[in-house]
JSON list of C-alpha atoms in Angstrom, two decimals:
[
{"chain": "A", "resi": 1, "resn": "MET", "atom": "CA", "xyz": [6.74, 96.48, 14.61]},
{"chain": "A", "resi": 2, "resn": "SER", "atom": "CA", "xyz": [9.07, 99.23, 13.83]},
{"chain": "A", "resi": 3, "resn": "VAL", "atom": "CA", "xyz": [11.54, 96.93, 12.56]},
{"chain": "A", "resi": 4, "resn": "LYS", "atom": "CA", "xyz": [9.25, 95.12, 10.50]},
{"chain": "A", "resi": 5, "resn": "ASN", "atom": "CA", "xyz": [7.83, 98.05, 8.86]},
{"chain": "A", "resi": 6, "resn": "PHE", "atom": "CA", "xyz": [11.02, 99.32, 8.03]},
{"chain": "A", "resi": 7, "resn": "PHE", "atom": "CA", "xyz": [12.17, 95.90, 6.04]},
{"chain": "A", "resi": 8, "resn": "SER", "atom": "CA", "xyz": [8.62, 95.38, 4.62]},
{"chain": "A", "resi": 9, "resn": "GLN", "atom": "CA", "xyz": [8.36, 95.35, 0.97]},
{"chain": "A", "resi": 10, "resn": "SER", "atom": "CA", "xyz": [4.56, 95.73, 1.30]},
{"chain": "A", "resi": 11, "resn": "LYS", "atom": "CA", "xyz": [2.64, 99.05, 0.97]},
{"chain": "A", "resi": 12, "resn": "LYS", "atom": "CA", "xyz": [0.64, 98.25, 3.94]},
{"chain": "A", "resi": 13, "resn": "LEU", "atom": "CA", "xyz": [2.34, 98.77, 7.43]},
{"chain": "A", "resi": 14, "resn": "PHE", "atom": "CA", "xyz": [1.84, 96.86, 10.57]},
{"chain": "A", "resi": 15, "resn": "THR", "atom": "CA", "xyz": [-0.27, 98.72, 13.47]},
{"chain": "A", "resi": 16, "resn": "ALA", "atom": "CA", "xyz": [-0.29, 98.26, 17.00]},
{"chain": "A", "resi": 17, "resn": "ASP", "atom": "CA", "xyz": [-3.32, 96.45, 16.99]},
{"chain": "A", "resi": 18, "resn": "ASP", "atom": "CA", "xyz": [-2.61, 94.08, 14.45]},
{"chain": "A", "resi": 19, "resn": "PRO", "atom": "CA", "xyz": [-2.88, 90.52, 15.42]},
{"chain": "A", "resi": 20, "resn": "ALA", "atom": "CA", "xyz": [0.51, 89.55, 14.67]},
{"chain": "A", "resi": 21, "resn": "PHE", "atom": "CA", "xyz": [1.70, 91.87, 17.84]},
{"chain": "A", "resi": 22, "resn": "ARG", "atom": "CA", "xyz": [-1.16, 90.71, 20.20]},
{"chain": "A", "resi": 23, "resn": "ILE", "atom": "CA", "xyz": [-0.92, 87.72, 22.59]},
{"chain": "A", "resi": 24, "resn": "GLY", "atom": "CA", "xyz": [-4.73, 86.97, 22.23]},
{"chain": "A", "resi": 25, "resn": "ALA", "atom": "CA", "xyz": [-5.26, 87.19, 25.91]},
{"chain": "A", "resi": 26, "resn": "ASP", "atom": "CA", "xyz": [-6.36, 89.63, 28.47]},
{"chain": "A", "resi": 27, "resn": "TYR", "atom": "CA", "xyz": [-4.14, 90.68, 30.77]},
{"chain": "A", "resi": 28, "resn": "ARG", "atom": "CA", "xyz": [-3.93, 89.03, 33.90]},
{"chain": "A", "resi": 29, "resn": "GLU", "atom": "CA", "xyz": [-2.12, 90.05, 37.08]},
{"chain": "A", "resi": 30, "resn": "ASN", "atom": "CA", "xyz": [0.24, 86.94, 38.28]},
{"chain": "A", "resi": 31, "resn": "TRP", "atom": "CA", "xyz": [1.74, 87.76, 41.85]},
{"chain": "A", "resi": 32, "resn": "SER", "atom": "CA", "xyz": [3.00, 83.79, 42.40]},
{"chain": "A", "resi": 33, "resn": "ARG", "atom": "CA", "xyz": [6.64, 84.95, 41.99]},
{"chain": "A", "resi": 34, "resn": "TYR", "atom": "CA", "xyz": [6.11, 87.36, 44.78]},
{"chain": "A", "resi": 35, "resn": "ARG", "atom": "CA", "xyz": [4.18, 85.07, 46.99]},
{"chain": "A", "resi": 36, "resn": "LYS", "atom": "CA", "xyz": [6.74, 82.58, 46.59]},
{"chain": "A", "resi": 37, "resn": "SER", "atom": "CA", "xyz": [9.49, 84.95, 47.91]},
{"chain": "A", "resi": 38, "resn": "GLY", "atom": "CA", "xyz": [11.24, 85.32, 50.96]},
{"chain": "A", "resi": 39, "resn": "THR", "atom": "CA", "xyz": [12.90, 88.77, 50.28]},
{"chain": "A", "resi": 40, "resn": "LYS", "atom": "CA", "xyz": [11.29, 91.32, 52.34]},
{"chain": "A", "resi": 41, "resn": "ILE", "atom": "CA", "xyz": [10.79, 95.01, 51.09]},
{"chain": "A", "resi": 42, "resn": "GLU", "atom": "CA", "xyz": [9.06, 98.01, 52.30]},
{"chain": "A", "resi": 43, "resn": "VAL", "atom": "CA", "xyz": [6.37, 98.95, 49.92]},
{"chain": "A", "resi": 44, "resn": "GLY", "atom": "CA", "xyz": [2.98, 100.82, 50.03]},
{"chain": "A", "resi": 45, "resn": "GLY", "atom": "CA", "xyz": [3.13, 101.43, 53.78]},
{"chain": "A", "resi": 46, "resn": "HIS", "atom": "CA", "xyz": [3.88, 97.73, 54.81]},
{"chain": "A", "resi": 47, "resn": "ILE", "atom": "CA", "xyz": [6.40, 94.90, 54.79]},
{"chain": "A", "resi": 48, "resn": "GLY", "atom": "CA", "xyz": [5.93, 93.05, 51.27]},
{"chain": "A", "resi": 49, "resn": "THR", "atom": "CA", "xyz": [7.92, 90.86, 49.07]},
{"chain": "A", "resi": 50, "resn": "TYR", "atom": "CA", "xyz": [10.30, 91.21, 46.05]},
{"chain": "A", "resi": 51, "resn": "PRO", "atom": "CA", "xyz": [10.56, 88.47, 43.54]},
{"chain": "A", "resi": 52, "resn": "SER", "atom": "CA", "xyz": [13.65, 86.36, 44.39]},
{"chain": "A", "resi": 53, "resn": "PRO", "atom": "CA", "xyz": [15.55, 84.84, 42.95]},
{"chain": "A", "resi": 54, "resn": "SER", "atom": "CA", "xyz": [15.82, 87.33, 40.33]},
{"chain": "A", "resi": 55, "resn": "VAL", "atom": "CA", "xyz": [18.00, 88.66, 37.59]},
{"chain": "A", "resi": 56, "resn": "GLU", "atom": "CA", "xyz": [19.99, 91.64, 38.72]},
{"chain": "A", "resi": 57, "resn": "PRO", "atom": "CA", "xyz": [23.56, 91.84, 36.79]},
{"chain": "A", "resi": 58, "resn": "PHE", "atom": "CA", "xyz": [24.63, 95.46, 38.85]},
{"chain": "A", "resi": 59, "resn": "ALA", "atom": "CA", "xyz": [25.49, 93.13, 41.73]},
{"chain": "A", "resi": 60, "resn": "PHE", "atom": "CA", "xyz": [27.91, 91.13, 39.94]},
{"chain": "A", "resi": 61, "resn": "HIS", "atom": "CA", "xyz": [30.03, 93.92, 38.58]},
{"chain": "A", "resi": 62, "resn": "SER", "atom": "CA", "xyz": [33.66, 94.42, 39.61]},
{"chain": "A", "resi": 63, "resn": "ASP", "atom": "CA", "xyz": [35.04, 97.99, 40.52]},
{"chain": "A", "resi": 64, "resn": "LYS", "atom": "CA", "xyz": [37.15, 97.85, 37.36]},
{"chain": "A", "resi": 65, "resn": "GLU", "atom": "CA", "xyz": [34.03, 96.96, 35.36]},
{"chain": "A", "resi": 66, "resn": "ILE", "atom": "CA", "xyz": [32.15, 99.95, 36.38]},
{"chain": "A", "resi": 67, "resn": "ASN", "atom": "CA", "xyz": [34.92, 102.22, 35.84]},
{"chain": "A", "resi": 68, "resn": "ILE", "atom": "CA", "xyz": [35.21, 100.74, 32.19]},
{"chain": "A", "resi": 69, "resn": "ALA", "atom": "CA", "xyz": [31.78, 101.37, 31.86]},
{"chain": "A", "resi": 70, "resn": "SER", "atom": "CA", "xyz": [31.86, 104.78, 32.86]},
{"chain": "A", "resi": 71, "resn": "VAL", "atom": "CA", "xyz": [34.45, 105.62, 30.63]},
{"chain": "A", "resi": 72, "resn": "PHE", "atom": "CA", "xyz": [32.21, 103.98, 27.53]},
{"chain": "A", "resi": 73, "resn": "PHE", "atom": "CA", "xyz": [29.22, 106.22, 29.04]},
{"chain": "A", "resi": 74, "resn": "LYS", "atom": "CA", "xyz": [31.38, 109.39, 29.05]},
{"chain": "A", "resi": 75, "resn": "ALA", "atom": "CA", "xyz": [32.43, 108.76, 25.53]},
{"chain": "A", "resi": 76, "resn": "SER", "atom": "CA", "xyz": [28.75, 108.17, 24.26]},
{"chain": "A", "resi": 77, "resn": "LEU", "atom": "CA", "xyz": [27.86, 111.56, 25.93]},
{"chain": "A", "resi": 78, "resn": "LYS", "atom": "CA", "xyz": [30.78, 113.05, 23.86]},
{"chain": "A", "resi": 79, "resn": "LYS", "atom": "CA", "xyz": [29.38, 111.54, 20.70]},
{"chain": "A", "resi": 80, "resn": "VAL", "atom": "CA", "xyz": [26.03, 112.93, 21.50]},
{"chain": "A", "resi": 81, "resn": "GLN", "atom": "CA", "xyz": [27.29, 116.82, 22.12]},
{"chain": "A", "resi": 82, "resn": "ILE", "atom": "CA", "xyz": [29.01, 116.01, 18.85]},
{"chain": "A", "resi": 83, "resn": "LEU", "atom": "CA", "xyz": [25.97, 115.26, 16.90]},
{"chain": "A", "resi": 84, "resn": "PHE", "atom": "CA", "xyz": [23.90, 117.88, 18.86]},
{"chain": "A", "resi": 85, "resn": "PRO", "atom": "CA", "xyz": [26.29, 120.70, 19.51]},
{"chain": "A", "resi": 86, "resn": "ASN", "atom": "CA", "xyz": [23.34, 123.22, 20.85]},
{"chain": "A", "resi": 87, "resn": "ALA", "atom": "CA", "xyz": [21.80, 120.38, 23.02]},
{"chain": "A", "resi": 88, "resn": "LEU", "atom": "CA", "xyz": [21.71, 120.95, 26.90]},
{"chain": "A", "resi": 89, "resn": "LEU", "atom": "CA", "xyz": [22.56, 117.16, 28.28]},
{"chain": "A", "resi": 90, "resn": "ARG", "atom": "CA", "xyz": [20.42, 116.09, 31.48]},
{"chain": "A", "resi": 91, "resn": "VAL", "atom": "CA", "xyz": [21.33, 112.32, 32.49]},
{"chain": "A", "resi": 92, "resn": "ILE", "atom": "CA", "xyz": [18.59, 110.76, 34.84]},
{"chain": "A", "resi": 93, "resn": "TYR", "atom": "CA", "xyz": [20.17, 107.72, 36.92]},
{"chain": "A", "resi": 94, "resn": "ILE", "atom": "CA", "xyz": [17.37, 104.84, 37.11]},
{"chain": "A", "resi": 95, "resn": "PRO", "atom": "CA", "xyz": [18.42, 102.02, 39.23]},
{"chain": "A", "resi": 96, "resn": "THR", "atom": "CA", "xyz": [17.85, 98.42, 38.63]},
{"chain": "A", "resi": 97, "resn": "PRO", "atom": "CA", "xyz": [14.46, 97.52, 39.99]},
{"chain": "A", "resi": 98, "resn": "LEU", "atom": "CA", "xyz": [15.84, 95.92, 43.19]},
{"chain": "A", "resi": 99, "resn": "MET", "atom": "CA", "xyz": [17.19, 99.17, 44.39]},
{"chain": "A", "resi": 100, "resn": "VAL", "atom": "CA", "xyz": [13.67, 100.96, 43.69]},
{"chain": "A", "resi": 101, "resn": "TYR", "atom": "CA", "xyz": [12.84, 99.45, 47.26]},
{"chain": "A", "resi": 102, "resn": "ARG", "atom": "CA", "xyz": [14.04, 99.42, 50.88]},
{"chain": "A", "resi": 103, "resn": "LEU", "atom": "CA", "xyz": [15.19, 96.17, 51.56]},
{"chain": "A", "resi": 104, "resn": "LYS", "atom": "CA", "xyz": [14.20, 94.48, 54.55]},
{"chain": "A", "resi": 105, "resn": "SER", "atom": "CA", "xyz": [16.10, 91.25, 54.38]},
{"chain": "A", "resi": 106, "resn": "GLU", "atom": "CA", "xyz": [19.56, 90.82, 55.52]},
{"chain": "A", "resi": 107, "resn": "SER", "atom": "CA", "xyz": [20.34, 89.24, 52.20]},
{"chain": "A", "resi": 108, "resn": "VAL", "atom": "CA", "xyz": [19.03, 88.33, 48.46]},
{"chain": "A", "resi": 109, "resn": "LYS", "atom": "CA", "xyz": [19.54, 85.62, 46.37]},
{"chain": "A", "resi": 110, "resn": "LEU", "atom": "CA", "xyz": [20.41, 87.02, 42.72]},
{"chain": "A", "resi": 111, "resn": "TYR", "atom": "CA", "xyz": [21.44, 85.69, 39.20]},
{"chain": "A", "resi": 112, "resn": "ASP", "atom": "CA", "xyz": [23.84, 87.37, 36.79]},
{"chain": "A", "resi": 113, "resn": "ARG", "atom": "CA", "xyz": [23.02, 87.58, 33.05]},
{"chain": "A", "resi": 114, "resn": "ILE", "atom": "CA", "xyz": [25.55, 85.82, 31.03]},
{"chain": "A", "resi": 115, "resn": "ARG", "atom": "CA", "xyz": [25.87, 86.92, 27.53]},
{"chain": "A", "resi": 116, "resn": "THR", "atom": "CA", "xyz": [28.09, 85.20, 24.56]},
{"chain": "A", "resi": 117, "resn": "ILE", "atom": "CA", "xyz": [28.11, 85.93, 20.89]},
{"chain": "A", "resi": 118, "resn": "ASN", "atom": "CA", "xyz": [25.40, 83.50, 20.54]},
{"chain": "A", "resi": 119, "resn": "SER", "atom": "CA", "xyz": [23.52, 82.85, 23.82]},
{"chain": "A", "resi": 120, "resn": "GLU", "atom": "CA", "xyz": [22.30, 84.31, 26.68]},
{"chain": "A", "resi": 121, "resn": "PHE", "atom": "CA", "xyz": [21.40, 82.64, 30.06]},
{"chain": "A", "resi": 122, "resn": "ALA", "atom": "CA", "xyz": [21.36, 82.80, 33.88]},
{"chain": "A", "resi": 123, "resn": "GLY", "atom": "CA", "xyz": [24.44, 82.51, 36.00]},
{"chain": "A", "resi": 124, "resn": "PRO", "atom": "CA", "xyz": [24.65, 80.72, 39.04]},
{"chain": "A", "resi": 125, "resn": "LEU", "atom": "CA", "xyz": [22.47, 81.89, 42.11]},
{"chain": "A", "resi": 126, "resn": "THR", "atom": "CA", "xyz": [24.59, 84.26, 44.37]},
{"chain": "A", "resi": 127, "resn": "ASN", "atom": "CA", "xyz": [23.59, 85.37, 47.67]},
{"chain": "A", "resi": 128, "resn": "PHE", "atom": "CA", "xyz": [24.12, 89.17, 48.58]},
{"chain": "A", "resi": 129, "resn": "THR", "atom": "CA", "xyz": [24.07, 91.22, 51.94]},
{"chain": "A", "resi": 130, "resn": "ARG", "atom": "CA", "xyz": [21.75, 93.98, 51.76]},
{"chain": "A", "resi": 131, "resn": "THR", "atom": "CA", "xyz": [24.90, 96.28, 52.70]},
{"chain": "A", "resi": 132, "resn": "TYR", "atom": "CA", "xyz": [26.85, 95.22, 49.68]},
{"chain": "A", "resi": 133, "resn": "LEU", "atom": "CA", "xyz": [23.83, 95.76, 47.31]},
{"chain": "A", "resi": 134, "resn": "TYR", "atom": "CA", "xyz": [23.28, 99.30, 48.89]},
{"chain": "A", "resi": 135, "resn": "ASN", "atom": "CA", "xyz": [27.04, 99.84, 48.44]},
{"chain": "A", "resi": 136, "resn": "GLN", "atom": "CA", "xyz": [27.16, 98.48, 44.87]},
{"chain": "A", "resi": 137, "resn": "SER", "atom": "CA", "xyz": [24.41, 100.72, 44.04]},
{"chain": "A", "resi": 138, "resn": "ASN", "atom": "CA", "xyz": [26.13, 103.93, 45.24]},
{"chain": "A", "resi": 139, "resn": "ARG", "atom": "CA", "xyz": [29.46, 102.75, 43.30]},
{"chain": "A", "resi": 140, "resn": "THR", "atom": "CA", "xyz": [27.51, 102.48, 40.22]},
{"chain": "A", "resi": 141, "resn": "CYS", "atom": "CA", "xyz": [25.69, 105.80, 40.60]},
{"chain": "A", "resi": 142, "resn": "SER", "atom": "CA", "xyz": [28.74, 107.75, 41.62]},
{"chain": "A", "resi": 143, "resn": "ALA", "atom": "CA", "xyz": [30.78, 106.62, 38.65]},
{"chain": "A", "resi": 144, "resn": "ILE", "atom": "CA", "xyz": [27.96, 107.45, 36.29]},
{"chain": "A", "resi": 145, "resn": "GLU", "atom": "CA", "xyz": [27.43, 111.03, 37.83]},
{"chain": "A", "resi": 146, "resn": "THR", "atom": "CA", "xyz": [31.20, 111.64, 37.70]},
{"chain": "A", "resi": 147, "resn": "ALA", "atom": "CA", "xyz": [31.40, 110.71, 33.88]},
{"chain": "A", "resi": 148, "resn": "SER", "atom": "CA", "xyz": [28.40, 113.04, 33.51]},
{"chain": "A", "resi": 149, "resn": "ILE", "atom": "CA", "xyz": [29.60, 116.05, 35.33]},
{"chain": "A", "resi": 150, "resn": "SER", "atom": "CA", "xyz": [32.96, 115.69, 33.34]},
{"chain": "A", "resi": 151, "resn": "VAL", "atom": "CA", "xyz": [31.43, 116.75, 30.19]},
{"chain": "A", "resi": 152, "resn": "GLY", "atom": "CA", "xyz": [29.07, 119.28, 31.45]},
{"chain": "A", "resi": 153, "resn": "ALA", "atom": "CA", "xyz": [25.84, 117.40, 31.48]},
{"chain": "A", "resi": 154, "resn": "LYS", "atom": "CA", "xyz": [23.43, 117.79, 34.70]},
{"chain": "A", "resi": 155, "resn": "PHE", "atom": "CA", "xyz": [22.88, 114.98, 36.44]},
{"chain": "A", "resi": 156, "resn": "ALA", "atom": "CA", "xyz": [20.08, 113.81, 38.67]},
{"chain": "A", "resi": 157, "resn": "ASP", "atom": "CA", "xyz": [19.73, 110.38, 40.74]},
{"chain": "A", "resi": 158, "resn": "SER", "atom": "CA", "xyz": [16.20, 109.29, 40.83]},
{"chain": "A", "resi": 159, "resn": "ARG", "atom": "CA", "xyz": [16.73, 106.50, 43.41]},
{"chain": "A", "resi": 160, "resn": "GLU", "atom": "CA", "xyz": [16.01, 108.07, 46.52]},
{"chain": "A", "resi": 161, "resn": "TYR", "atom": "CA", "xyz": [12.76, 109.61, 44.82]},
{"chain": "A", "resi": 162, "resn": "LEU", "atom": "CA", "xyz": [11.76, 106.19, 43.65]},
{"chain": "A", "resi": 163, "resn": "ARG", "atom": "CA", "xyz": [12.29, 104.81, 47.16]},
{"chain": "A", "resi": 164, "resn": "GLN", "atom": "CA", "xyz": [10.18, 107.26, 48.60]},
{"chain": "A", "resi": 165, "resn": "THR", "atom": "CA", "xyz": [7.63, 106.75, 46.28]},
{"chain": "A", "resi": 166, "resn": "SER", "atom": "CA", "xyz": [7.43, 102.89, 46.30]},
{"chain": "A", "resi": 167, "resn": "SER", "atom": "CA", "xyz": [7.30, 102.94, 50.19]},
{"chain": "A", "resi": 168, "resn": "ILE", "atom": "CA", "xyz": [4.20, 105.19, 50.09]},
{"chain": "A", "resi": 169, "resn": "ARG", "atom": "CA", "xyz": [2.37, 104.18, 46.84]},
{"chain": "A", "resi": 170, "resn": "GLY", "atom": "CA", "xyz": [3.38, 100.60, 46.42]},
{"chain": "A", "resi": 171, "resn": "TYR", "atom": "CA", "xyz": [5.11, 98.38, 43.80]},
{"chain": "A", "resi": 172, "resn": "LEU", "atom": "CA", "xyz": [6.67, 100.23, 40.78]},
{"chain": "A", "resi": 173, "resn": "HIS", "atom": "CA", "xyz": [7.16, 97.00, 38.67]},
{"chain": "A", "resi": 174, "resn": "GLY", "atom": "CA", "xyz": [5.71, 93.98, 38.03]},
{"chain": "A", "resi": 175, "resn": "PRO", "atom": "CA", "xyz": [3.68, 91.83, 38.85]},
{"chain": "A", "resi": 176, "resn": "VAL", "atom": "CA", "xyz": [3.60, 89.66, 35.59]},
{"chain": "A", "resi": 177, "resn": "ASP", "atom": "CA", "xyz": [7.22, 91.42, 34.73]},
{"chain": "A", "resi": 178, "resn": "PRO", "atom": "CA", "xyz": [9.04, 92.71, 37.72]},
{"chain": "A", "resi": 179, "resn": "ALA", "atom": "CA", "xyz": [12.02, 93.77, 35.67]},
{"chain": "A", "resi": 180, "resn": "HIS", "atom": "CA", "xyz": [10.20, 96.81, 34.19]},
{"chain": "A", "resi": 181, "resn": "PHE", "atom": "CA", "xyz": [7.88, 99.52, 35.50]},
{"chain": "A", "resi": 182, "resn": "ASN", "atom": "CA", "xyz": [4.42, 99.04, 35.67]},
{"chain": "A", "resi": 183, "resn": "TRP", "atom": "CA", "xyz": [1.96, 102.02, 35.14]},
{"chain": "A", "resi": 184, "resn": "GLU", "atom": "CA", "xyz": [2.58, 103.45, 38.60]},
{"chain": "A", "resi": 185, "resn": "GLY", "atom": "CA", "xyz": [6.17, 102.87, 38.04]},
{"chain": "A", "resi": 186, "resn": "TYR", "atom": "CA", "xyz": [6.01, 104.90, 34.83]},
{"chain": "A", "resi": 187, "resn": "GLN", "atom": "CA", "xyz": [4.12, 107.50, 36.68]},
{"chain": "A", "resi": 188, "resn": "ALA", "atom": "CA", "xyz": [6.81, 107.92, 39.00]},
{"chain": "A", "resi": 189, "resn": "ILE", "atom": "CA", "xyz": [9.69, 108.26, 36.84]},
{"chain": "A", "resi": 190, "resn": "GLY", "atom": "CA", "xyz": [8.04, 110.31, 34.37]},
{"chain": "A", "resi": 191, "resn": "ARG", "atom": "CA", "xyz": [7.18, 112.78, 36.90]},
{"chain": "A", "resi": 192, "resn": "PHE", "atom": "CA", "xyz": [10.84, 112.84, 38.27]},
{"chain": "A", "resi": 193, "resn": "ILE", "atom": "CA", "xyz": [12.28, 113.37, 34.98]},
{"chain": "A", "resi": 194, "resn": "SER", "atom": "CA", "xyz": [9.34, 116.34, 34.15]},
{"chain": "A", "resi": 195, "resn": "GLU", "atom": "CA", "xyz": [10.66, 118.02, 37.25]},
{"chain": "A", "resi": 196, "resn": "MET", "atom": "CA", "xyz": [14.40, 117.55, 36.42]},
{"chain": "A", "resi": 197, "resn": "LEU", "atom": "CA", "xyz": [13.65, 118.81, 32.88]},
{"chain": "A", "resi": 198, "resn": "ASN", "atom": "CA", "xyz": [11.54, 121.95, 33.86]},
{"chain": "A", "resi": 199, "resn": "ASN", "atom": "CA", "xyz": [14.24, 123.56, 35.98]},
{"chain": "A", "resi": 200, "resn": "THR", "atom": "CA", "xyz": [17.85, 123.72, 36.43]},
{"chain": "A", "resi": 201, "resn": "THR", "atom": "CA", "xyz": [17.78, 121.28, 39.53]},
{"chain": "A", "resi": 202, "resn": "THR", "atom": "CA", "xyz": [20.66, 118.83, 40.01]},
{"chain": "A", "resi": 203, "resn": "VAL", "atom": "CA", "xyz": [20.47, 115.82, 42.23]},
{"chain": "A", "resi": 204, "resn": "SER", "atom": "CA", "xyz": [23.52, 114.36, 43.30]},
{"chain": "A", "resi": 205, "resn": "CYS", "atom": "CA", "xyz": [23.93, 110.66, 44.29]},
{"chain": "A", "resi": 206, "resn": "ALA", "atom": "CA", "xyz": [22.27, 109.87, 47.39]},
{"chain": "A", "resi": 207, "resn": "THR", "atom": "CA", "xyz": [24.19, 107.52, 49.86]},
{"chain": "A", "resi": 208, "resn": "ILE", "atom": "CA", "xyz": [21.37, 104.76, 49.82]},
{"chain": "A", "resi": 209, "resn": "SER", "atom": "CA", "xyz": [21.25, 102.77, 52.94]},
{"chain": "A", "resi": 210, "resn": "ASP", "atom": "CA", "xyz": [18.98, 101.48, 56.03]}
]
């Protein structure tokens, strides 16, 4: 909507309730992807399921790719410091959806997201052990934390907070769109960010495991 308004030649701007930006149907929960899955997670005080297979590119990155990504991230933080020299930087690490939950299955089937100049598609279905996924998440978090601290930014890892929240309150994603926070998820990450911004607390990367 914002892009359309930016390029619009009309004096009348689009608004959020414009029919052009509505699907024309009431929202309906759809848990079918969860019911079909055999991937078990701890959620809402019981053992539930996580929609699998799903697209989780983080699992496919090599150590070299993670390190290169952290270099670009560090450069981005430096650019922000140049643009806003008086700003205090705070980096909040938000994990991929899968790592918001405590896994109960020994392995999980995932897709990579393959991007080319002209297309985007899912890669081959790949099986990952629970231990590998936890370690991969820990490696990624540590790389971002190191980059953040190196430029003087305060860092906070939200993974353990979100894992504890999901284990008590239930799903923080889906059900229609498992790749993004739902209302409960945005409330949770909002509380975490608010707490981090209102004090000088830093939260180093947790070593998540069973």
